[in-house]
Short mmCIF file of C-alpha atoms in Angstrom, two decimals:
data_model
loop_
_atom_site.label_atom_id
_atom_site.label_comp_id
_atom_site.label_asym_id
_atom_site.label_seq_id
_atom_site.Cartn_x
_atom_site.Cartn_y
_atom_site.Cartn_z
CA UNK A 1 -0.31 15.13 -5.21
CA UNK A 2 -2.33 14.94 -7.07
CA UNK A 3 -6.12 14.21 -8.02
CA UNK A 4 -6.40 11.33 -10.70
CA UNK A 5 -7.97 12.31 -13.79
CA UNK A 6 -6.68 9.41 -15.50
CA UNK A 7 -9.84 7.30 -13.96
CA UNK A 8 -12.67 6.05 -15.83
CA UNK A 9 -15.22 3.94 -14.37
CA UNK A 10 -19.21 3.58 -14.39
CA UNK A 11 -18.84 2.44 -11.26
CA UNK A 12 -16.24 3.86 -9.44
CA UNK A 13 -16.21 4.26 -6.00
CA UNK A 14 -14.33 7.02 -3.74
CA UNK A 15 -13.77 6.11 0.01
CA UNK A 16 -12.54 9.85 1.92
CA UNK A 17 -10.07 9.06 4.18
CA UNK A 18 -10.65 10.69 7.32
CA UNK A 19 -7.87 8.73 9.45
CA UNK A 20 -8.77 4.51 10.46
CA UNK A 21 -6.13 3.08 10.51
CA UNK A 22 -8.91 0.49 7.98
CA UNK A 23 -9.51 2.74 5.71
CA UNK A 24 -7.50 0.97 2.88
CA UNK A 25 -9.44 -0.99 3.28
CA UNK A 26 -11.99 -0.79 2.39
CA UNK A 27 -10.37 0.42 -0.76
CA UNK A 28 -9.31 -3.38 -1.27
CA UNK A 29 -12.75 -5.36 0.55
CA UNK A 30 -14.38 -3.42 -2.75
CA UNK A 31 -11.98 -4.58 -5.59
CA UNK A 32 -12.43 -7.92 -4.46
CA UNK A 33 -15.36 -7.51 -5.41
CA UNK A 34 -14.71 -6.52 -9.03
CA UNK A 35 -16.50 -2.72 -8.27
CA UNK A 36 -13.07 0.47 -8.92
CA UNK A 37 -11.76 2.55 -5.45
CA UNK A 38 -9.83 4.67 -4.79
CA UNK A 39 -9.14 6.03 -1.79
CA UNK A 40 -8.14 9.90 -1.41
CA UNK A 41 -8.22 13.03 1.77
CA UNK A 42 -11.52 13.86 3.67
CA UNK A 43 -10.62 16.99 2.75
CA UNK A 44 -10.62 16.98 -0.79
CA UNK A 45 -12.42 19.27 -3.04
CA UNK A 46 -15.69 19.18 -3.99
CA UNK A 47 -14.54 19.76 -7.54
CA UNK A 48 -12.25 16.83 -7.56
CA UNK A 49 -14.85 13.90 -6.03
CA UNK A 50 -17.09 15.79 -8.83
CA UNK A 51 -14.62 15.52 -12.15
CA UNK A 52 -13.84 11.81 -10.64
CA UNK A 53 -17.77 11.69 -10.60
CA UNK A 54 -18.17 8.75 -8.12
CA UNK A 55 -21.24 6.49 -8.01
CA UNK A 56 -20.70 6.34 -4.43
CA UNK A 57 -18.50 7.67 -1.62
CA UNK A 58 -18.09 6.02 1.16
CA UNK A 59 -16.78 8.57 4.67
CA UNK A 60 -14.29 6.15 6.69
CA UNK A 61 -13.44 6.38 10.20
CA UNK A 62 -10.94 8.17 12.35
CA UNK A 63 -9.59 8.86 15.00
CA UNK A 64 -11.50 12.27 15.93
CA UNK A 65 -14.55 13.37 17.37
CA UNK A 66 -17.01 14.96 14.77
CA UNK A 67 -17.09 18.00 18.07
CA UNK A 68 -13.02 18.50 18.01
CA UNK A 69 -12.39 21.69 17.22
CA UNK A 70 -10.85 21.73 13.10
CA UNK A 71 -12.16 17.35 12.52
CA UNK A 72 -11.78 17.41 9.34
CA UNK A 73 -15.17 17.08 7.01
CA UNK A 74 -16.87 16.76 3.58
CA UNK A 75 -16.78 20.28 1.91
CA UNK A 76 -19.04 23.02 1.70
CA UNK A 77 -21.92 21.78 -0.81
CA UNK A 78 -20.98 17.13 -0.81
CA UNK A 79 -24.10 16.65 0.56
CA UNK A 80 -26.38 19.04 -1.93
CA UNK A 81 -24.55 17.72 -4.99
CA UNK A 82 -24.69 13.68 -3.51
CA UNK A 83 -28.05 13.78 -3.24
CA UNK A 84 -28.62 15.79 -6.05
CA UNK A 85 -26.68 13.32 -8.56
CA UNK A 86 -28.02 9.89 -7.76
CA UNK A 87 -24.56 10.01 -5.80
CA UNK A 88 -25.41 7.03 -2.95
CA UNK A 89 -22.59 7.78 0.72
CA UNK A 90 -22.12 6.19 3.68
CA UNK A 91 -20.38 6.96 6.29
CA UNK A 92 -18.62 4.51 8.61
CA UNK A 93 -17.68 4.86 12.21
CA UNK A 94 -16.77 8.35 11.88
CA UNK A 95 -18.32 8.66 8.92
CA UNK A 96 -21.16 8.13 10.46
CA UNK A 97 -21.36 10.74 12.83
CA UNK A 98 -20.58 13.00 10.47
CA UNK A 99 -23.92 12.42 8.46
CA UNK A 100 -25.32 13.14 11.11
CA UNK A 101 -23.54 15.61 13.42
CA UNK A 102 -23.72 18.86 9.83
CA UNK A 103 -27.73 17.34 8.55
CA UNK A 104 -29.41 18.27 12.12
CA UNK A 105 -29.29 15.26 14.32
CA UNK A 106 -26.18 15.32 17.66
CA UNK A 107 -24.33 13.53 18.59
CA UNK A 108 -23.06 13.18 22.15
CA UNK A 109 -20.16 10.94 24.52
CA UNK A 110 -21.45 7.13 25.10
CA UNK A 111 -22.81 5.82 27.93
CA UNK A 112 -20.15 2.65 27.03
CA UNK A 113 -17.35 3.14 24.92
CA UNK A 114 -17.54 0.16 21.88
CA UNK A 115 -13.91 -0.98 21.36
CA UNK A 116 -13.82 -4.49 19.31
CA UNK A 117 -15.81 -7.12 18.86
CA UNK A 118 -19.69 -6.25 19.70
CA UNK A 119 -22.28 -8.22 19.01
CA UNK A 120 -25.59 -6.23 16.66
CA UNK A 121 -28.77 -6.96 15.87
CA UNK A 122 -30.93 -6.23 13.10
CA UNK A 123 -33.63 -4.87 13.50
CA UNK A 124 -35.34 -3.11 9.98
CA UNK A 125 -34.54 -4.23 6.44
CA UNK A 126 -35.57 -4.96 3.36
CA UNK A 127 -34.84 -6.31 -0.69
CA UNK A 128 -36.46 -2.93 -1.91
CA UNK A 129 -36.73 0.71 -1.93
CA UNK A 130 -32.89 0.86 -1.57
CA UNK A 131 -32.51 -1.20 2.06
CA UNK A 132 -29.01 -0.80 3.83
CA UNK A 133 -30.19 -5.40 5.25
CA UNK A 134 -31.19 -7.68 3.57
CA UNK A 135 -34.61 -9.12 5.07
CA UNK A 136 -33.00 -12.23 5.88
CA UNK A 137 -31.02 -10.36 7.81
CA UNK A 138 -33.58 -8.61 10.32
CA UNK A 139 -34.02 -10.31 14.10
CA UNK A 140 -30.61 -11.93 13.41
CA UNK A 141 -27.04 -10.38 15.39
CA UNK A 142 -24.35 -10.80 13.76
CA UNK A 143 -19.92 -10.16 14.83
CA UNK A 144 -18.97 -6.10 14.66
CA UNK A 145 -15.56 -4.59 14.91
CA UNK A 146 -16.85 -1.42 16.73
CA UNK A 147 -14.08 1.55 17.88
CA UNK A 148 -15.96 4.33 18.64
CA UNK A 149 -15.99 6.61 21.63
CA UNK A 150 -18.91 8.64 21.23
CA UNK A 151 -22.47 7.58 19.16
CA UNK A 152 -25.75 8.78 18.05
CA UNK A 153 -27.93 10.11 19.72
CA UNK A 154 -30.44 11.70 17.52
CA UNK A 155 -30.28 11.55 14.30
CA UNK A 156 -31.98 13.42 11.25
CA UNK A 157 -34.54 14.51 10.51
CA UNK A 158 -35.49 11.51 7.77
CA UNK A 159 -33.83 8.37 9.32
CA UNK A 160 -34.28 5.50 11.46
CA UNK A 161 -32.43 2.56 12.93
CA UNK A 162 -31.49 -0.55 12.21
CA UNK A 163 -29.20 -2.26 13.60
CA UNK A 164 -28.61 -1.63 17.29
CA UNK A 165 -25.72 -2.99 19.75
CA UNK A 166 -26.37 -5.21 22.78
CA UNK A 167 -26.41 -2.38 24.74
CA UNK A 168 -29.25 -0.23 22.81
CA UNK A 169 -26.10 1.35 20.89
CA UNK A 170 -27.21 2.66 17.43
CA UNK A 171 -25.01 0.42 14.94
CA UNK A 172 -26.76 1.55 11.52
CA UNK A 173 -28.71 4.13 10.63
CA UNK A 174 -30.49 4.88 7.07
CA UNK A 175 -32.09 7.77 4.35
CA UNK A 176 -33.05 5.58 1.46
CA UNK A 177 -35.44 8.06 -0.25
CA UNK A 178 -32.23 10.90 0.87
CA UNK A 179 -29.39 7.75 -0.62
CA UNK A 180 -27.78 8.15 2.59
CA UNK A 181 -26.50 5.60 5.34
CA UNK A 182 -23.75 5.00 7.89
CA UNK A 183 -22.58 1.71 10.32
CA UNK A 184 -20.82 2.81 13.26
CA UNK A 185 -18.77 -0.32 12.45
CA UNK A 186 -16.25 -1.50 10.13
CA UNK A 187 -17.45 -3.37 7.77
CA UNK A 188 -13.89 -3.71 5.87
CA UNK A 189 -11.84 -5.95 8.54
CA UNK A 190 -11.88 -9.89 9.41
CA UNK A 191 -12.97 -9.51 12.31
CA UNK A 192 -16.40 -8.47 11.28
CA UNK A 193 -17.84 -11.47 9.87
CA UNK A 194 -20.67 -10.36 7.43
CA UNK A 195 -18.92 -7.16 6.97
CA UNK A 196 -17.76 -8.43 2.76
CA UNK A 197 -22.34 -9.07 2.41
CA UNK A 198 -22.98 -6.07 4.12
CA UNK A 199 -20.59 -4.46 1.89
CA UNK A 200 -22.21 -7.17 -0.78
CA UNK A 201 -25.29 -6.22 -0.40
CA UNK A 202 -24.73 -2.63 -0.26
CA UNK A 203 -23.09 -1.78 -3.45
CA UNK A 204 -25.52 -3.84 -5.49
CA UNK A 205 -28.72 -4.62 -3.97
CA UNK A 206 -28.43 -0.87 -3.12
CA UNK A 207 -26.52 1.29 -5.11
CA UNK A 208 -27.34 -1.35 -8.54
CA UNK A 209 -23.02 -0.99 -8.78
CA UNK A 210 -22.18 -3.84 -11.80
CA UNK A 211 -19.11 -6.38 -10.73
CA UNK A 212 -16.84 -6.29 -14.06
CA UNK A 213 -13.68 -4.09 -13.19
CA UNK A 214 -11.49 -6.26 -14.21
CA UNK A 215 -7.52 -6.33 -14.38
CA UNK A 216 -8.36 -6.44 -18.28
CA UNK A 217 -9.68 -3.44 -17.82
CA UNK A 218 -7.06 -2.33 -16.20
CA UNK A 219 -4.39 -3.45 -18.70
CA UNK A 220 -6.07 -1.07 -21.82
CA UNK A 221 -6.79 2.10 -20.03
CA UNK A 222 -2.93 2.32 -18.86
CA UNK A 223 -1.65 1.31 -22.68
CA UNK A 224 -4.12 3.55 -23.99
CA UNK A 225 -3.30 6.18 -21.72
CA UNK A 226 0.78 5.74 -22.19
CA UNK A 227 0.16 6.02 -25.49
CA UNK A 228 -1.65 9.06 -25.33
CA UNK A 229 0.47 10.59 -23.41
CA UNK A 230 3.61 9.57 -25.03
CA UNK A 231 3.35 10.80 -29.11
CA UNK A 232 4.45 8.39 -31.45
CA UNK A 233 8.53 9.88 -31.25
CA UNK A 234 8.65 10.59 -27.79
CA UNK A 235 11.56 8.06 -26.28
CA UNK A 236 10.84 6.80 -22.04
CA UNK A 237 13.91 6.18 -19.42
CA UNK A 238 12.20 3.61 -16.92
CA UNK A 239 14.11 2.25 -13.95
CA UNK A 240 14.12 -1.10 -13.36
CA UNK A 241 15.07 -2.56 -9.84
CA UNK A 242 14.55 -6.38 -10.40
CA UNK A 243 11.84 -6.49 -7.91
CA UNK A 244 8.66 -7.51 -9.34
CA UNK A 245 6.56 -4.11 -9.02
CA UNK A 246 9.42 -1.90 -12.04
CA UNK A 247 9.47 -5.02 -14.48
CA UNK A 248 5.54 -5.50 -14.74
CA UNK A 249 6.25 -1.51 -15.09
CA UNK A 250 8.66 -1.53 -17.42
CA UNK A 251 6.95 -4.66 -19.97
CA UNK A 252 3.24 -2.82 -19.51
CA UNK A 253 5.39 0.33 -21.05
CA UNK A 254 6.79 -1.68 -24.10
CA UNK A 255 3.85 -3.62 -24.78
CA UNK A 256 3.03 0.29 -25.74
CA UNK A 257 4.99 1.96 -27.18
CA UNK A 258 7.54 -1.12 -27.90
CA UNK A 259 11.41 0.22 -28.37
CA UNK A 260 11.25 3.72 -27.91
CA UNK A 261 11.49 2.28 -24.46
CA UNK A 262 14.98 2.35 -22.70
CA UNK A 263 15.49 0.33 -19.28
CA UNK A 264 18.03 1.23 -17.07
CA UNK A 265 19.09 -1.13 -13.84
CA UNK A 266 21.11 1.25 -11.49
CA UNK A 267 24.07 -1.03 -9.15
CA UNK A 268 23.20 1.74 -6.44
CA UNK A 269 25.87 -0.87 -3.77
CA UNK A 270 22.28 -1.33 -1.69
CA UNK A 271 21.19 -4.42 -3.35
CA UNK A 272 21.11 -8.38 -1.84
CA UNK A 273 23.81 -11.17 -2.01
CA UNK A 274 24.73 -11.61 -6.25
CA UNK A 275 21.13 -9.43 -6.75
CA UNK A 276 22.78 -7.18 -10.23
CA UNK A 277 24.06 -11.34 -11.56
CA UNK A 278 20.04 -12.37 -11.41
CA UNK A 279 17.83 -9.65 -12.46
CA UNK A 280 20.38 -8.78 -15.38
CA UNK A 281 20.70 -12.55 -15.96
CA UNK A 282 16.72 -12.29 -15.46
CA UNK A 283 15.54 -9.48 -17.66
CA UNK A 284 17.49 -10.36 -21.14
CA UNK A 285 16.72 -14.49 -20.73
CA UNK A 286 13.28 -14.90 -19.09
CA UNK A 287 11.81 -11.18 -20.05
CA UNK A 288 13.90 -9.94 -23.57
CA UNK A 289 13.85 -6.50 -22.59
CA UNK A 290 17.21 -4.06 -23.74
CA UNK A 291 18.41 -2.95 -19.86
CA UNK A 292 21.19 -0.59 -19.26
CA UNK A 293 23.76 -1.44 -16.37
CA UNK A 294 24.47 1.39 -14.42
CA UNK A 295 26.89 0.83 -11.44
CA UNK A 296 26.88 3.09 -8.80
CA UNK A 297 26.95 1.81 -6.38
CA UNK A 298 30.44 4.02 -5.09
CA UNK A 299 28.29 7.13 -6.20
CA UNK A 300 25.71 6.70 -3.19
CA UNK A 301 27.73 5.50 -0.81
CA UNK A 302 29.72 8.37 -1.10
CA UNK A 303 26.54 9.87 -0.67
CA UNK A 304 24.68 8.37 2.37
CA UNK A 305 28.60 7.85 4.29
CA UNK A 306 27.85 9.31 7.79
CA UNK A 307 24.15 9.96 6.91
CA UNK A 308 22.05 7.45 10.09
CA UNK A 309 18.26 9.86 9.52
CA UNK A 310 15.83 6.98 7.59
CA UNK A 311 15.13 10.09 6.27
CA UNK A 312 17.16 11.72 4.99
CA UNK A 313 18.61 7.97 3.70
CA UNK A 314 15.67 7.92 1.44
CA UNK A 315 15.67 11.18 -0.31
CA UNK A 316 19.68 11.19 -1.30
CA UNK A 317 18.57 7.86 -2.49
CA UNK A 318 16.24 9.33 -4.99
CA UNK A 319 17.60 12.51 -5.02
CA UNK A 320 20.67 10.52 -6.65
CA UNK A 321 18.35 8.01 -8.93
CA UNK A 322 16.88 10.59 -10.80
CA UNK A 323 19.81 12.43 -11.49
CA UNK A 324 21.61 9.16 -12.73
CA UNK A 325 18.48 8.94 -15.26
CA UNK A 326 18.82 12.29 -15.79
CA UNK A 327 22.27 11.35 -17.30
CA UNK A 328 21.46 8.43 -18.65
CA UNK A 329 18.65 10.71 -21.10
CA UNK A 330 21.57 13.59 -22.07
CA UNK A 331 23.57 10.33 -23.08
CA UNK A 332 20.50 8.21 -25.28
CA UNK A 333 20.16 12.43 -26.47
CA UNK A 334 23.13 12.37 -28.40
CA UNK A 335 23.00 8.28 -29.97
CA UNK A 336 19.39 8.85 -30.80
CA UNK A 337 19.79 12.41 -31.98
CA UNK A 338 16.24 12.88 -29.06
CA UNK A 339 15.26 13.33 -25.34
CA UNK A 340 14.09 11.08 -23.74
CA UNK A 341 11.25 12.85 -21.93
CA UNK A 342 9.34 10.64 -19.59
CA UNK A 343 10.82 8.38 -16.77
CA UNK A 344 8.42 5.32 -16.28
CA UNK A 345 8.66 3.91 -12.61
CA UNK A 346 6.72 0.82 -10.31
CA UNK A 347 4.95 2.62 -7.81
CA UNK A 348 2.09 1.01 -6.21
CA UNK A 349 -0.95 2.73 -3.67
CA UNK A 350 0.93 1.86 -1.10
CA UNK A 351 3.68 4.18 -1.71
CA UNK A 352 1.54 6.78 -2.96
CA UNK A 353 -0.19 6.15 0.46
CA UNK A 354 2.36 5.66 3.21
CA UNK A 355 4.42 8.38 0.99
CA UNK A 356 1.96 11.66 0.98
CA UNK A 357 -1.88 12.08 2.05
CA UNK A 358 -4.15 10.46 0.59
CA UNK A 359 -4.43 11.73 -3.16
CA UNK A 360 -5.87 14.68 -3.05
CA UNK A 361 -6.42 18.84 -2.05
CA UNK A 362 -6.28 20.18 1.65
CA UNK A 363 -4.39 19.17 4.95
CA UNK A 364 -4.94 15.61 5.52
CA UNK A 365 -5.21 13.64 9.37
CA UNK A 366 -3.58 10.72 8.15
CA UNK A 367 0.24 10.97 8.88
CA UNK A 368 3.21 10.41 6.69
CA UNK A 369 4.51 7.80 7.24
CA UNK A 370 7.50 6.76 5.85
CA UNK A 371 9.16 8.81 1.95
CA UNK A 372 9.30 5.64 0.13
CA UNK A 373 12.07 7.22 -2.67
CA UNK A 374 9.94 7.28 -5.63
CA UNK A 375 7.48 8.85 -3.67
CA UNK A 376 8.57 11.53 -1.33
CA UNK A 377 12.40 11.36 -2.13
CA UNK A 378 11.67 13.18 -5.22
CA UNK A 379 13.19 15.88 -6.36
CA UNK A 380 10.75 18.42 -7.92
CA UNK A 381 12.84 19.70 -10.71
CA UNK A 382 13.07 16.87 -12.04
CA UNK A 383 13.09 17.22 -15.47
CA UNK A 384 11.91 14.48 -16.53
CA UNK A 385 7.73 13.28 -16.87
CA UNK A 386 7.04 10.90 -14.89
CA UNK A 387 4.90 8.00 -16.01
CA UNK A 388 3.59 5.73 -12.59
CA UNK A 389 0.81 3.05 -15.21
CA UNK A 390 0.76 0.94 -11.57
CA UNK A 391 0.33 4.03 -8.25
CA UNK A 392 -3.75 2.85 -8.13
CA UNK A 393 -2.75 -0.38 -7.90
CA UNK A 394 -1.64 -3.18 -4.34
CA UNK A 395 0.79 -5.34 -5.24
CA UNK A 396 -1.63 -8.90 -5.74
CA UNK A 397 -3.26 -6.74 -8.45
CA UNK A 398 0.53 -6.33 -9.95
CA UNK A 399 0.98 -9.18 -9.57
CA UNK A 400 -2.40 -10.24 -11.92
CA UNK A 401 -1.07 -7.80 -13.71
CA UNK A 402 2.17 -9.68 -14.87
CA UNK A 403 0.42 -12.73 -15.13
CA UNK A 404 -1.80 -11.17 -18.14
CA UNK A 405 1.13 -9.79 -19.57
CA UNK A 406 3.36 -13.50 -19.37
CA UNK A 407 5.67 -12.29 -17.19
CA UNK A 408 6.48 -15.62 -14.98
CA UNK A 409 5.38 -16.31 -12.11
CA UNK A 410 8.33 -17.07 -10.59
CA UNK A 411 9.49 -14.11 -11.37
CA UNK A 412 6.24 -12.51 -10.04
CA UNK A 413 6.20 -14.51 -7.14
CA UNK A 414 9.71 -12.54 -5.21
CA UNK A 415 8.95 -10.72 -2.51
CA UNK A 416 9.19 -7.29 -2.92
CA UNK A 417 12.15 -5.41 -2.09
CA UNK A 418 12.52 -1.84 -1.06
CA UNK A 419 13.22 0.51 -3.85
CA UNK A 420 16.18 1.93 -0.95
CA UNK A 421 17.63 -1.19 -0.67
CA UNK A 422 19.27 -2.47 2.16
CA UNK A 423 19.96 1.01 3.50
CA UNK A 424 16.94 0.39 4.92
CA UNK A 425 18.13 -2.71 6.05
CA UNK A 426 21.42 -1.48 8.28
CA UNK A 427 20.66 0.72 10.67
CA UNK A 428 22.74 3.81 10.79
CA UNK A 429 25.10 4.03 8.71
CA UNK A 430 25.58 1.84 6.12
CA UNK A 431 28.78 3.10 5.58
CA UNK A 432 29.57 1.06 8.89
CA UNK A 433 32.33 -1.40 9.38
CA UNK A 434 30.86 -4.19 6.79
CA UNK A 435 27.88 -3.97 8.49
CA UNK A 436 25.66 -4.22 4.32
CA UNK A 437 28.09 -7.45 3.21
CA UNK A 438 26.45 -8.95 6.58
CA UNK A 439 23.69 -7.99 6.76
CA UNK A 440 24.24 -9.77 2.07
CA UNK A 441 25.14 -12.53 3.99
CA UNK A 442 22.26 -13.41 7.00
CA UNK A 443 19.57 -12.29 3.94
CA UNK A 444 21.41 -14.98 1.91
CA UNK A 445 21.60 -18.24 4.65
CA UNK A 446 17.73 -16.36 5.81
CA UNK A 447 15.85 -16.80 2.35
CA UNK A 448 16.81 -19.29 0.92
CA UNK A 449 16.14 -22.05 4.10
CA UNK A 450 13.15 -20.49 3.92
CA UNK A 451 12.97 -22.67 0.22
CA UNK A 452 14.70 -24.82 1.14
CA UNK A 453 12.01 -25.57 3.32
CA UNK A 454 9.23 -25.76 1.34
CA UNK A 455 7.94 -21.84 2.93
CA UNK A 456 8.65 -18.52 0.31
CA UNK A 457 5.66 -18.73 -1.37
CA UNK A 458 4.15 -18.19 1.68
CA UNK A 459 4.88 -15.48 3.20
CA UNK A 460 4.97 -12.33 1.81
CA UNK A 461 8.86 -10.75 2.88
CA UNK A 462 11.40 -12.04 4.84
CA UNK A 463 14.88 -10.03 5.16
CA UNK A 464 17.77 -10.05 7.47
CA UNK A 465 18.74 -6.62 9.01
CA UNK A 466 21.67 -5.11 10.75
CA UNK A 467 20.92 -3.53 14.27
CA UNK A 468 24.52 -1.59 15.59
CA UNK A 469 24.63 -2.94 18.41
CA UNK A 470 27.57 -5.38 19.80
CA UNK A 471 26.73 -7.72 22.43
CA UNK A 472 29.54 -10.07 23.71
CA UNK A 473 29.32 -14.13 22.70
CA UNK A 474 31.77 -17.34 22.81
CA UNK A 475 32.47 -18.15 19.27
CA UNK A 476 35.39 -20.93 19.17
CA UNK A 477 35.51 -20.77 22.76
CA UNK A 478 37.15 -17.27 22.12
CA UNK A 479 34.68 -13.84 24.05
CA UNK A 480 33.21 -12.10 21.09
CA UNK A 481 32.11 -8.07 20.76
CA UNK A 482 29.97 -8.77 17.21
CA UNK A 483 26.30 -7.16 15.50
CA UNK A 484 23.13 -8.28 15.93
CA UNK A 485 21.20 -9.68 12.93
CA UNK A 486 18.06 -8.90 12.99
CA UNK A 487 14.84 -11.92 10.38
CA UNK A 488 11.79 -10.93 10.05
CA UNK A 489 8.84 -12.67 7.96
CA UNK A 490 5.30 -11.04 7.77
CA UNK A 491 2.36 -12.15 5.65
CA UNK A 492 0.31 -10.07 4.60
CA UNK A 493 -2.50 -9.82 1.82
CA UNK A 494 -1.42 -6.47 0.04
CA UNK A 495 1.35 -4.83 2.68
CA UNK A 496 -1.11 -1.94 4.53
CA UNK A 497 -1.27 -4.84 7.06
CA UNK A 498 0.77 -7.36 7.85
CA UNK A 499 1.22 -10.32 11.04
CA UNK A 500 5.06 -11.92 11.72
CA UNK A 501 4.77 -15.43 9.96
CA UNK A 502 4.93 -18.22 12.51
CA UNK A 503 8.29 -20.09 12.30
CA UNK A 504 9.26 -23.22 13.87
CA UNK A 505 11.72 -23.75 16.87
CA UNK A 506 13.46 -26.01 14.90
CA UNK A 507 13.78 -23.82 10.96
CA UNK A 508 14.32 -21.00 13.77
CA UNK A 509 17.30 -23.07 15.50
CA UNK A 510 18.63 -23.54 11.95
CA UNK A 511 19.02 -20.64 10.44
CA UNK A 512 20.42 -19.43 13.65
CA UNK A 513 23.09 -21.69 13.47
CA UNK A 514 23.93 -21.62 9.59
CA UNK A 515 24.21 -17.69 10.07
CA UNK A 516 26.20 -17.31 13.35
CA UNK A 517 28.90 -20.18 12.19
CA UNK A 518 28.28 -18.26 8.41
CA UNK A 519 28.64 -14.57 8.69
CA UNK A 520 31.72 -12.80 10.40
CA UNK A 521 30.85 -10.53 12.78
CA UNK A 522 27.36 -12.28 14.04
CA UNK A 523 27.31 -13.81 16.97
CA UNK A 524 23.55 -12.94 17.84
CA UNK A 525 20.26 -13.39 15.60
CA UNK A 526 17.03 -12.50 16.79
CA UNK A 527 13.47 -12.92 15.13
CA UNK A 528 11.07 -9.96 14.84
CA UNK A 529 7.23 -10.43 15.83
CA UNK A 530 5.68 -7.02 15.36
CA UNK A 531 2.71 -6.66 13.60
CA UNK A 532 1.77 -4.35 11.49
CA UNK A 533 0.37 -1.80 12.29
CA UNK A 534 1.58 -1.41 15.77
CA UNK A 535 5.30 -1.64 12.93
CA UNK A 536 5.51 -1.27 9.08
CA UNK A 537 7.13 -4.38 7.48
CA UNK A 538 10.24 -2.77 7.17
CA UNK A 539 12.87 -1.17 10.12
CA UNK A 540 13.49 2.55 8.52
#
């Protein structure tokens, strides 16, 4: 994934990712303060960083020790460049330790390891001279979230301690003259009770940034980018899935280039219950987007027959989608006299994050979680050039953008649906027995029950999962040997972290009985009560 080049924000805050599970929360928290933030690999080249021209850079936490061989670090010359260009640098947890070590201080294994909620006291602060804490914070305790085994034992020249934990560990440091700051704790997590206030003070009072970033600006910028990219006579294909992301992307591109956008909806045989009919009706009656529907279910399912590895499923689906889009482009060429050169996709920032190393160059220090069919699953030799106007946005930001574009609220509030569809909700071979139909029916019963209970908008995502496990049951006084269906419902802000939704027991009892009574081939229903992390939202 290349470093973004279409970023133009005078108040950009860049986060360099060293592998912390909380890194992308920093991005979200800063955007919540109406300041544009972007997350790149911690080993992104200095050239890529300087090209983005950030006002501030935050060095994230991570699982490493600075003493580990090949421990990740910012590029050579980074601190000199930051100081010469007036760029503010804030190290968080591992990022603080990087600053201390690289500037001549000492980091050692702590006498006490600090994990979880801890109390710290601000010992120095002020309202001027770029102080990390305001004067009203001095002498007061606050609860923060710690996660470290190493600690700063000796600070580099020019630094001072501005907060300590109850055990006396260095909790925050600063060198205002060099615009360098460090927090040993994680201000981005909600467990740090004054974390948002600390970030806000750092951005506005220390760095002097202005809270001016808003979705209207994103819309205007993306429209200009699309107009610059797509020539006045070029035509564009848009892959519509029926989800919020691709629909908002299509509406945005349509606003930029009008009827030169040609949308295609592919029935890959992996859709939800009556999804094709419902989605096509919405496109035609509510969104007024010209859409060609292609039934390719046999094509997809034949390629997936016998495939059980989830990564291979995603790559097969990604490759098959692109092949269909290429075929569609050839058909349009005959019709228009000119072959479309671009493909629009509703790729989101979480898709990019989970599929690839964080955008940037060099090695990565976080694992690939899964290859999303429209990111990691794309073939390297695809003929169409990609337009991904949402790839720097989170889901809630896309919904806000869709609202500005007058996409109906009922559509924007739809729960996310994975691009590979039910292929990642049927564990194992999707063509096994009646697995797809079982999943569709169970999912429809579950989601409809959620809507009937009036809790649909309180849930980020809810769905049924087919488990290729046969269990013994008793139905109609007869022994059965049938499949298990898992139910998953989560709450989340952006899909990067999630918690399971706490249903009332009566609701679960009713849903379980409805599924077992109405879905042939199922005699057992289980509930997934795992958060993210450690699990992902989807099972595959």
